């Protein structure tokens, strides 16, 4: 898998994160996901690390292994959707978000897509 496709998967998963604490298995709602932004994040996708920032207006900016990309996030019902210009070829990746042990984990119908956590302490 190419780094570009890996990064796309990572940020797609970021769009599908949610819930509460490790013991809580429910998905985060639209309002709870929106409260994560603005912020700085670290994501893991198939063993790769990606640093990205997300704005309240939906703007995304990311960098991984010397590659940078721009995109946006939005909510589609209970799913967080992420679109990156290069990493996802402009196609949305959507999934429900839950929180597990300090990480936000996005799941689509096929399993875990993305795992991310805040790297800042910004107040929303």
mmCIF file with all atom_site columns, C-alpha atoms in Angstrom:
data_model
loop_
_atom_site.group_PDB
_atom_site.id
_atom_site.type_symbol
_atom_site.label_atom_id
_atom_site.label_alt_id
_atom_site.label_comp_id
_atom_site.label_asym_id
_atom_site.label_entity_id
_atom_site.label_seq_id
_atom_site.pdbx_PDB_ins_code
_atom_site.Cartn_x
_atom_site.Cartn_y
_atom_site.Cartn_z
_atom_site.occupancy
_atom_site.B_iso_or_equiv
_atom_site.pdbx_formal_charge
_atom_site.auth_seq_id
_atom_site.auth_comp_id
_atom_site.auth_asym_id
_atom_site.auth_atom_id
_atom_site.pdbx_PDB_model_num
ATOM 1   C CA . UNK A 1 1   ? 0.000   0.000  0.000  1.00 0.00 ? 1   UNK A CA 1
ATOM 2   C CA . UNK A 1 2   ? 1.379   3.419  -0.914 1.00 0.00 ? 2   UNK A CA 1
ATOM 3   C CA . UNK A 1 3   ? 1.945   6.087  1.687  1.00 0.00 ? 3   UNK A CA 1
ATOM 4   C CA . UNK A 1 4   ? -0.664  8.244  -0.020 1.00 0.00 ? 4   UNK A CA 1
ATOM 5   C CA . UNK A 1 5   ? -3.321  5.537  0.238  1.00 0.00 ? 5   UNK A CA 1
ATOM 6   C CA . UNK A 1 6   ? -2.287  4.800  3.824  1.00 0.00 ? 6   UNK A CA 1
ATOM 7   C CA . UNK A 1 7   ? -2.610  8.450  4.763  1.00 0.00 ? 7   UNK A CA 1
ATOM 8   C CA . UNK A 1 8   ? -5.975  8.597  3.050  1.00 0.00 ? 8   UNK A CA 1
ATOM 9   C CA . UNK A 1 9   ? -7.187  5.649  5.084  1.00 0.00 ? 9   UNK A CA 1
ATOM 10  C CA . UNK A 1 10  ? -5.866  7.267  8.237  1.00 0.00 ? 10  UNK A CA 1
ATOM 11  C CA . UNK A 1 11  ? -7.645  10.493 7.732  1.00 0.00 ? 11  UNK A CA 1
ATOM 12  C CA . UNK A 1 12  ? -10.754 8.738  6.634  1.00 0.00 ? 12  UNK A CA 1
ATOM 13  C CA . UNK A 1 13  ? -10.756 6.917  9.882  1.00 0.00 ? 13  UNK A CA 1
ATOM 14  C CA . UNK A 1 14  ? -10.365 10.206 11.653 1.00 0.00 ? 14  UNK A CA 1
ATOM 15  C CA . UNK A 1 15  ? -13.701 11.131 10.266 1.00 0.00 ? 15  UNK A CA 1
ATOM 16  C CA . UNK A 1 16  ? -15.309 8.189  11.947 1.00 0.00 ? 16  UNK A CA 1
ATOM 17  C CA . UNK A 1 17  ? -14.312 8.587  15.597 1.00 0.00 ? 17  UNK A CA 1
ATOM 18  C CA . UNK A 1 18  ? -16.378 8.782  18.766 1.00 0.00 ? 18  UNK A CA 1
ATOM 19  C CA . UNK A 1 19  ? -17.865 7.548  22.034 1.00 0.00 ? 19  UNK A CA 1
ATOM 20  C CA . UNK A 1 20  ? -16.544 8.157  25.507 1.00 0.00 ? 20  UNK A CA 1
ATOM 21  C CA . UNK A 1 21  ? -14.005 6.274  27.615 1.00 0.00 ? 21  UNK A CA 1
ATOM 22  C CA . UNK A 1 22  ? -12.444 2.857  27.135 1.00 0.00 ? 22  UNK A CA 1
ATOM 23  C CA . UNK A 1 23  ? -15.300 1.164  28.912 1.00 0.00 ? 23  UNK A CA 1
ATOM 24  C CA . UNK A 1 24  ? -17.916 2.983  26.874 1.00 0.00 ? 24  UNK A CA 1
ATOM 25  C CA . UNK A 1 25  ? -18.715 1.391  23.559 1.00 0.00 ? 25  UNK A CA 1
ATOM 26  C CA . UNK A 1 26  ? -21.158 3.935  22.116 1.00 0.00 ? 26  UNK A CA 1
ATOM 27  C CA . UNK A 1 27  ? -20.491 6.240  19.218 1.00 0.00 ? 27  UNK A CA 1
ATOM 28  C CA . UNK A 1 28  ? -20.036 9.974  19.630 1.00 0.00 ? 28  UNK A CA 1
ATOM 29  C CA . UNK A 1 29  ? -22.861 12.105 18.370 1.00 0.00 ? 29  UNK A CA 1
ATOM 30  C CA . UNK A 1 30  ? -22.614 14.939 15.875 1.00 0.00 ? 30  UNK A CA 1
ATOM 31  C CA . UNK A 1 31  ? -22.270 17.568 18.598 1.00 0.00 ? 31  UNK A CA 1
ATOM 32  C CA . UNK A 1 32  ? -19.613 15.616 20.474 1.00 0.00 ? 32  UNK A CA 1
ATOM 33  C CA . UNK A 1 33  ? -17.503 15.149 17.349 1.00 0.00 ? 33  UNK A CA 1
ATOM 34  C CA . UNK A 1 34  ? -17.844 18.835 16.444 1.00 0.00 ? 34  UNK A CA 1
ATOM 35  C CA . UNK A 1 35  ? -16.501 19.778 19.900 1.00 0.00 ? 35  UNK A CA 1
ATOM 36  C CA . UNK A 1 36  ? -13.182 18.094 19.042 1.00 0.00 ? 36  UNK A CA 1
ATOM 37  C CA . UNK A 1 37  ? -12.439 20.947 16.650 1.00 0.00 ? 37  UNK A CA 1
ATOM 38  C CA . UNK A 1 38  ? -10.424 23.126 16.445 1.00 0.00 ? 38  UNK A CA 1
ATOM 39  C CA . UNK A 1 39  ? -7.438  21.041 17.465 1.00 0.00 ? 39  UNK A CA 1
ATOM 40  C CA . UNK A 1 40  ? -4.132  19.372 16.726 1.00 0.00 ? 40  UNK A CA 1
ATOM 41  C CA . UNK A 1 41  ? -4.076  15.583 16.400 1.00 0.00 ? 41  UNK A CA 1
ATOM 42  C CA . UNK A 1 42  ? -1.832  12.570 15.982 1.00 0.00 ? 42  UNK A CA 1
ATOM 43  C CA . UNK A 1 43  ? -3.279  9.682  14.022 1.00 0.00 ? 43  UNK A CA 1
ATOM 44  C CA . UNK A 1 44  ? -2.262  6.088  13.414 1.00 0.00 ? 44  UNK A CA 1
ATOM 45  C CA . UNK A 1 45  ? -3.243  4.312  10.241 1.00 0.00 ? 45  UNK A CA 1
ATOM 46  C CA . UNK A 1 46  ? -1.896  0.850  9.553  1.00 0.00 ? 46  UNK A CA 1
ATOM 47  C CA . UNK A 1 47  ? 1.207   1.562  11.603 1.00 0.00 ? 47  UNK A CA 1
ATOM 48  C CA . UNK A 1 48  ? 1.884   4.998  10.117 1.00 0.00 ? 48  UNK A CA 1
ATOM 49  C CA . UNK A 1 49  ? 1.742   8.253  12.088 1.00 0.00 ? 49  UNK A CA 1
ATOM 50  C CA . UNK A 1 50  ? 0.102   11.367 10.705 1.00 0.00 ? 50  UNK A CA 1
ATOM 51  C CA . UNK A 1 51  ? -0.027  14.819 12.282 1.00 0.00 ? 51  UNK A CA 1
ATOM 52  C CA . UNK A 1 52  ? -3.055  16.897 11.362 1.00 0.00 ? 52  UNK A CA 1
ATOM 53  C CA . UNK A 1 53  ? -5.040  19.907 12.454 1.00 0.00 ? 53  UNK A CA 1
ATOM 54  C CA . UNK A 1 54  ? -8.757  20.393 12.120 1.00 0.00 ? 54  UNK A CA 1
ATOM 55  C CA . UNK A 1 55  ? -10.723 23.627 12.248 1.00 0.00 ? 55  UNK A CA 1
ATOM 56  C CA . UNK A 1 56  ? -14.266 24.234 13.393 1.00 0.00 ? 56  UNK A CA 1
ATOM 57  C CA . UNK A 1 57  ? -15.196 25.304 9.841  1.00 0.00 ? 57  UNK A CA 1
ATOM 58  C CA . UNK A 1 58  ? -14.203 21.854 8.523  1.00 0.00 ? 58  UNK A CA 1
ATOM 59  C CA . UNK A 1 59  ? -10.728 22.677 7.185  1.00 0.00 ? 59  UNK A CA 1
ATOM 60  C CA . UNK A 1 60  ? -8.018  19.998 7.600  1.00 0.00 ? 60  UNK A CA 1
ATOM 61  C CA . UNK A 1 61  ? -4.269  20.195 7.145  1.00 0.00 ? 61  UNK A CA 1
ATOM 62  C CA . UNK A 1 62  ? -1.969  17.207 7.529  1.00 0.00 ? 62  UNK A CA 1
ATOM 63  C CA . UNK A 1 63  ? 1.611   16.032 7.227  1.00 0.00 ? 63  UNK A CA 1
ATOM 64  C CA . UNK A 1 64  ? 3.185   12.587 7.250  1.00 0.00 ? 64  UNK A CA 1
ATOM 65  C CA . UNK A 1 65  ? 6.617   11.446 6.166  1.00 0.00 ? 65  UNK A CA 1
ATOM 66  C CA . UNK A 1 66  ? 7.297   14.689 4.318  1.00 0.00 ? 66  UNK A CA 1
ATOM 67  C CA . UNK A 1 67  ? 3.967   14.660 2.483  1.00 0.00 ? 67  UNK A CA 1
ATOM 68  C CA . UNK A 1 68  ? 1.391   17.383 3.109  1.00 0.00 ? 68  UNK A CA 1
ATOM 69  C CA . UNK A 1 69  ? -2.260  17.535 2.197  1.00 0.00 ? 69  UNK A CA 1
ATOM 70  C CA . UNK A 1 70  ? -5.337  19.699 2.687  1.00 0.00 ? 70  UNK A CA 1
ATOM 71  C CA . UNK A 1 71  ? -8.908  18.598 3.096  1.00 0.00 ? 71  UNK A CA 1
ATOM 72  C CA . UNK A 1 72  ? -12.104 19.004 5.058  1.00 0.00 ? 72  UNK A CA 1
ATOM 73  C CA . UNK A 1 73  ? -14.287 17.151 7.526  1.00 0.00 ? 73  UNK A CA 1
ATOM 74  C CA . UNK A 1 74  ? -18.063 17.107 7.874  1.00 0.00 ? 74  UNK A CA 1
ATOM 75  C CA . UNK A 1 75  ? -20.776 15.092 9.573  1.00 0.00 ? 75  UNK A CA 1
ATOM 76  C CA . UNK A 1 76  ? -23.096 12.826 7.596  1.00 0.00 ? 76  UNK A CA 1
ATOM 77  C CA . UNK A 1 77  ? -25.688 11.719 10.114 1.00 0.00 ? 77  UNK A CA 1
ATOM 78  C CA . UNK A 1 78  ? -23.751 10.004 12.926 1.00 0.00 ? 78  UNK A CA 1
ATOM 79  C CA . UNK A 1 79  ? -20.632 9.545  10.787 1.00 0.00 ? 79  UNK A CA 1
ATOM 80  C CA . UNK A 1 80  ? -17.573 11.740 10.580 1.00 0.00 ? 80  UNK A CA 1
ATOM 81  C CA . UNK A 1 81  ? -16.454 12.123 6.984  1.00 0.00 ? 81  UNK A CA 1
ATOM 82  C CA . UNK A 1 82  ? -12.966 13.215 5.951  1.00 0.00 ? 82  UNK A CA 1
ATOM 83  C CA . UNK A 1 83  ? -11.884 14.214 2.467  1.00 0.00 ? 83  UNK A CA 1
ATOM 84  C CA . UNK A 1 84  ? -8.224  14.806 1.541  1.00 0.00 ? 84  UNK A CA 1
ATOM 85  C CA . UNK A 1 85  ? -7.174  16.244 -1.802 1.00 0.00 ? 85  UNK A CA 1
ATOM 86  C CA . UNK A 1 86  ? -4.344  13.738 -2.364 1.00 0.00 ? 86  UNK A CA 1
ATOM 87  C CA . UNK A 1 87  ? -4.550  11.112 0.380  1.00 0.00 ? 87  UNK A CA 1
ATOM 88  C CA . UNK A 1 88  ? -8.120  10.111 -0.430 1.00 0.00 ? 88  UNK A CA 1
ATOM 89  C CA . UNK A 1 89  ? -8.118  11.326 -4.030 1.00 0.00 ? 89  UNK A CA 1
ATOM 90  C CA . UNK A 1 90  ? -10.864 13.794 -3.115 1.00 0.00 ? 90  UNK A CA 1
ATOM 91  C CA . UNK A 1 91  ? -13.205 10.997 -2.021 1.00 0.00 ? 91  UNK A CA 1
ATOM 92  C CA . UNK A 1 92  ? -14.922 11.029 1.394  1.00 0.00 ? 92  UNK A CA 1
ATOM 93  C CA . UNK A 1 93  ? -14.124 8.384  3.990  1.00 0.00 ? 93  UNK A CA 1
ATOM 94  C CA . UNK A 1 94  ? -16.817 8.128  6.638  1.00 0.00 ? 94  UNK A CA 1
ATOM 95  C CA . UNK A 1 95  ? -17.292 6.237  9.870  1.00 0.00 ? 95  UNK A CA 1
ATOM 96  C CA . UNK A 1 96  ? -18.653 6.356  13.383 1.00 0.00 ? 96  UNK A CA 1
ATOM 97  C CA . UNK A 1 97  ? -16.315 7.560  16.110 1.00 0.00 ? 97  UNK A CA 1
ATOM 98  C CA . UNK A 1 98  ? -15.844 6.142  19.590 1.00 0.00 ? 98  UNK A CA 1
ATOM 99  C CA . UNK A 1 99  ? -13.312 6.813  22.328 1.00 0.00 ? 99  UNK A CA 1
ATOM 100 C CA . UNK A 1 100 ? -11.054 4.048  23.627 1.00 0.00 ? 100 UNK A CA 1
ATOM 101 C CA . UNK A 1 101 ? -8.323  4.611  26.190 1.00 0.00 ? 101 UNK A CA 1
ATOM 102 C CA . UNK A 1 102 ? -7.539  8.203  25.245 1.00 0.00 ? 102 UNK A CA 1
ATOM 103 C CA . UNK A 1 103 ? -7.815  7.582  21.498 1.00 0.00 ? 103 UNK A CA 1
ATOM 104 C CA . UNK A 1 104 ? -10.667 8.337  19.144 1.00 0.00 ? 104 UNK A CA 1
ATOM 105 C CA . UNK A 1 105 ? -11.296 5.354  16.917 1.00 0.00 ? 105 UNK A CA 1
ATOM 106 C CA . UNK A 1 106 ? -13.185 5.538  13.653 1.00 0.00 ? 106 UNK A CA 1
ATOM 107 C CA . UNK A 1 107 ? -14.977 2.485  12.320 1.00 0.00 ? 107 UNK A CA 1
ATOM 108 C CA . UNK A 1 108 ? -16.595 1.892  8.995  1.00 0.00 ? 108 UNK A CA 1
ATOM 109 C CA . UNK A 1 109 ? -18.511 -1.232 8.036  1.00 0.00 ? 109 UNK A CA 1
ATOM 110 C CA . UNK A 1 110 ? -15.227 -3.105 7.570  1.00 0.00 ? 110 UNK A CA 1
ATOM 111 C CA . UNK A 1 111 ? -13.577 -2.359 10.922 1.00 0.00 ? 111 UNK A CA 1
ATOM 112 C CA . UNK A 1 112 ? -11.142 0.168  12.374 1.00 0.00 ? 112 UNK A CA 1
ATOM 113 C CA . UNK A 1 113 ? -10.102 2.792  9.856  1.00 0.00 ? 113 UNK A CA 1
ATOM 114 C CA . UNK A 1 114 ? -8.341  5.332  12.006 1.00 0.00 ? 114 UNK A CA 1
ATOM 115 C CA . UNK A 1 115 ? -7.075  5.924  15.482 1.00 0.00 ? 115 UNK A CA 1
ATOM 116 C CA . UNK A 1 116 ? -6.292  9.464  16.623 1.00 0.00 ? 116 UNK A CA 1
ATOM 117 C CA . UNK A 1 117 ? -5.791  11.604 19.703 1.00 0.00 ? 117 UNK A CA 1
ATOM 118 C CA . UNK A 1 118 ? -5.419  15.254 20.566 1.00 0.00 ? 118 UNK A CA 1
ATOM 119 C CA . UNK A 1 119 ? -1.921  16.614 20.897 1.00 0.00 ? 119 UNK A CA 1
ATOM 120 C CA . UNK A 1 120 ? -2.979  20.014 22.212 1.00 0.00 ? 120 UNK A CA 1
ATOM 121 C CA . UNK A 1 121 ? -5.078  21.283 25.075 1.00 0.00 ? 121 UNK A CA 1
ATOM 122 C CA . UNK A 1 122 ? -7.123  23.839 23.131 1.00 0.00 ? 122 UNK A CA 1
ATOM 123 C CA . UNK A 1 123 ? -10.402 24.832 24.706 1.00 0.00 ? 123 UNK A CA 1
ATOM 124 C CA . UNK A 1 124 ? -13.430 24.533 22.452 1.00 0.00 ? 124 UNK A CA 1
#
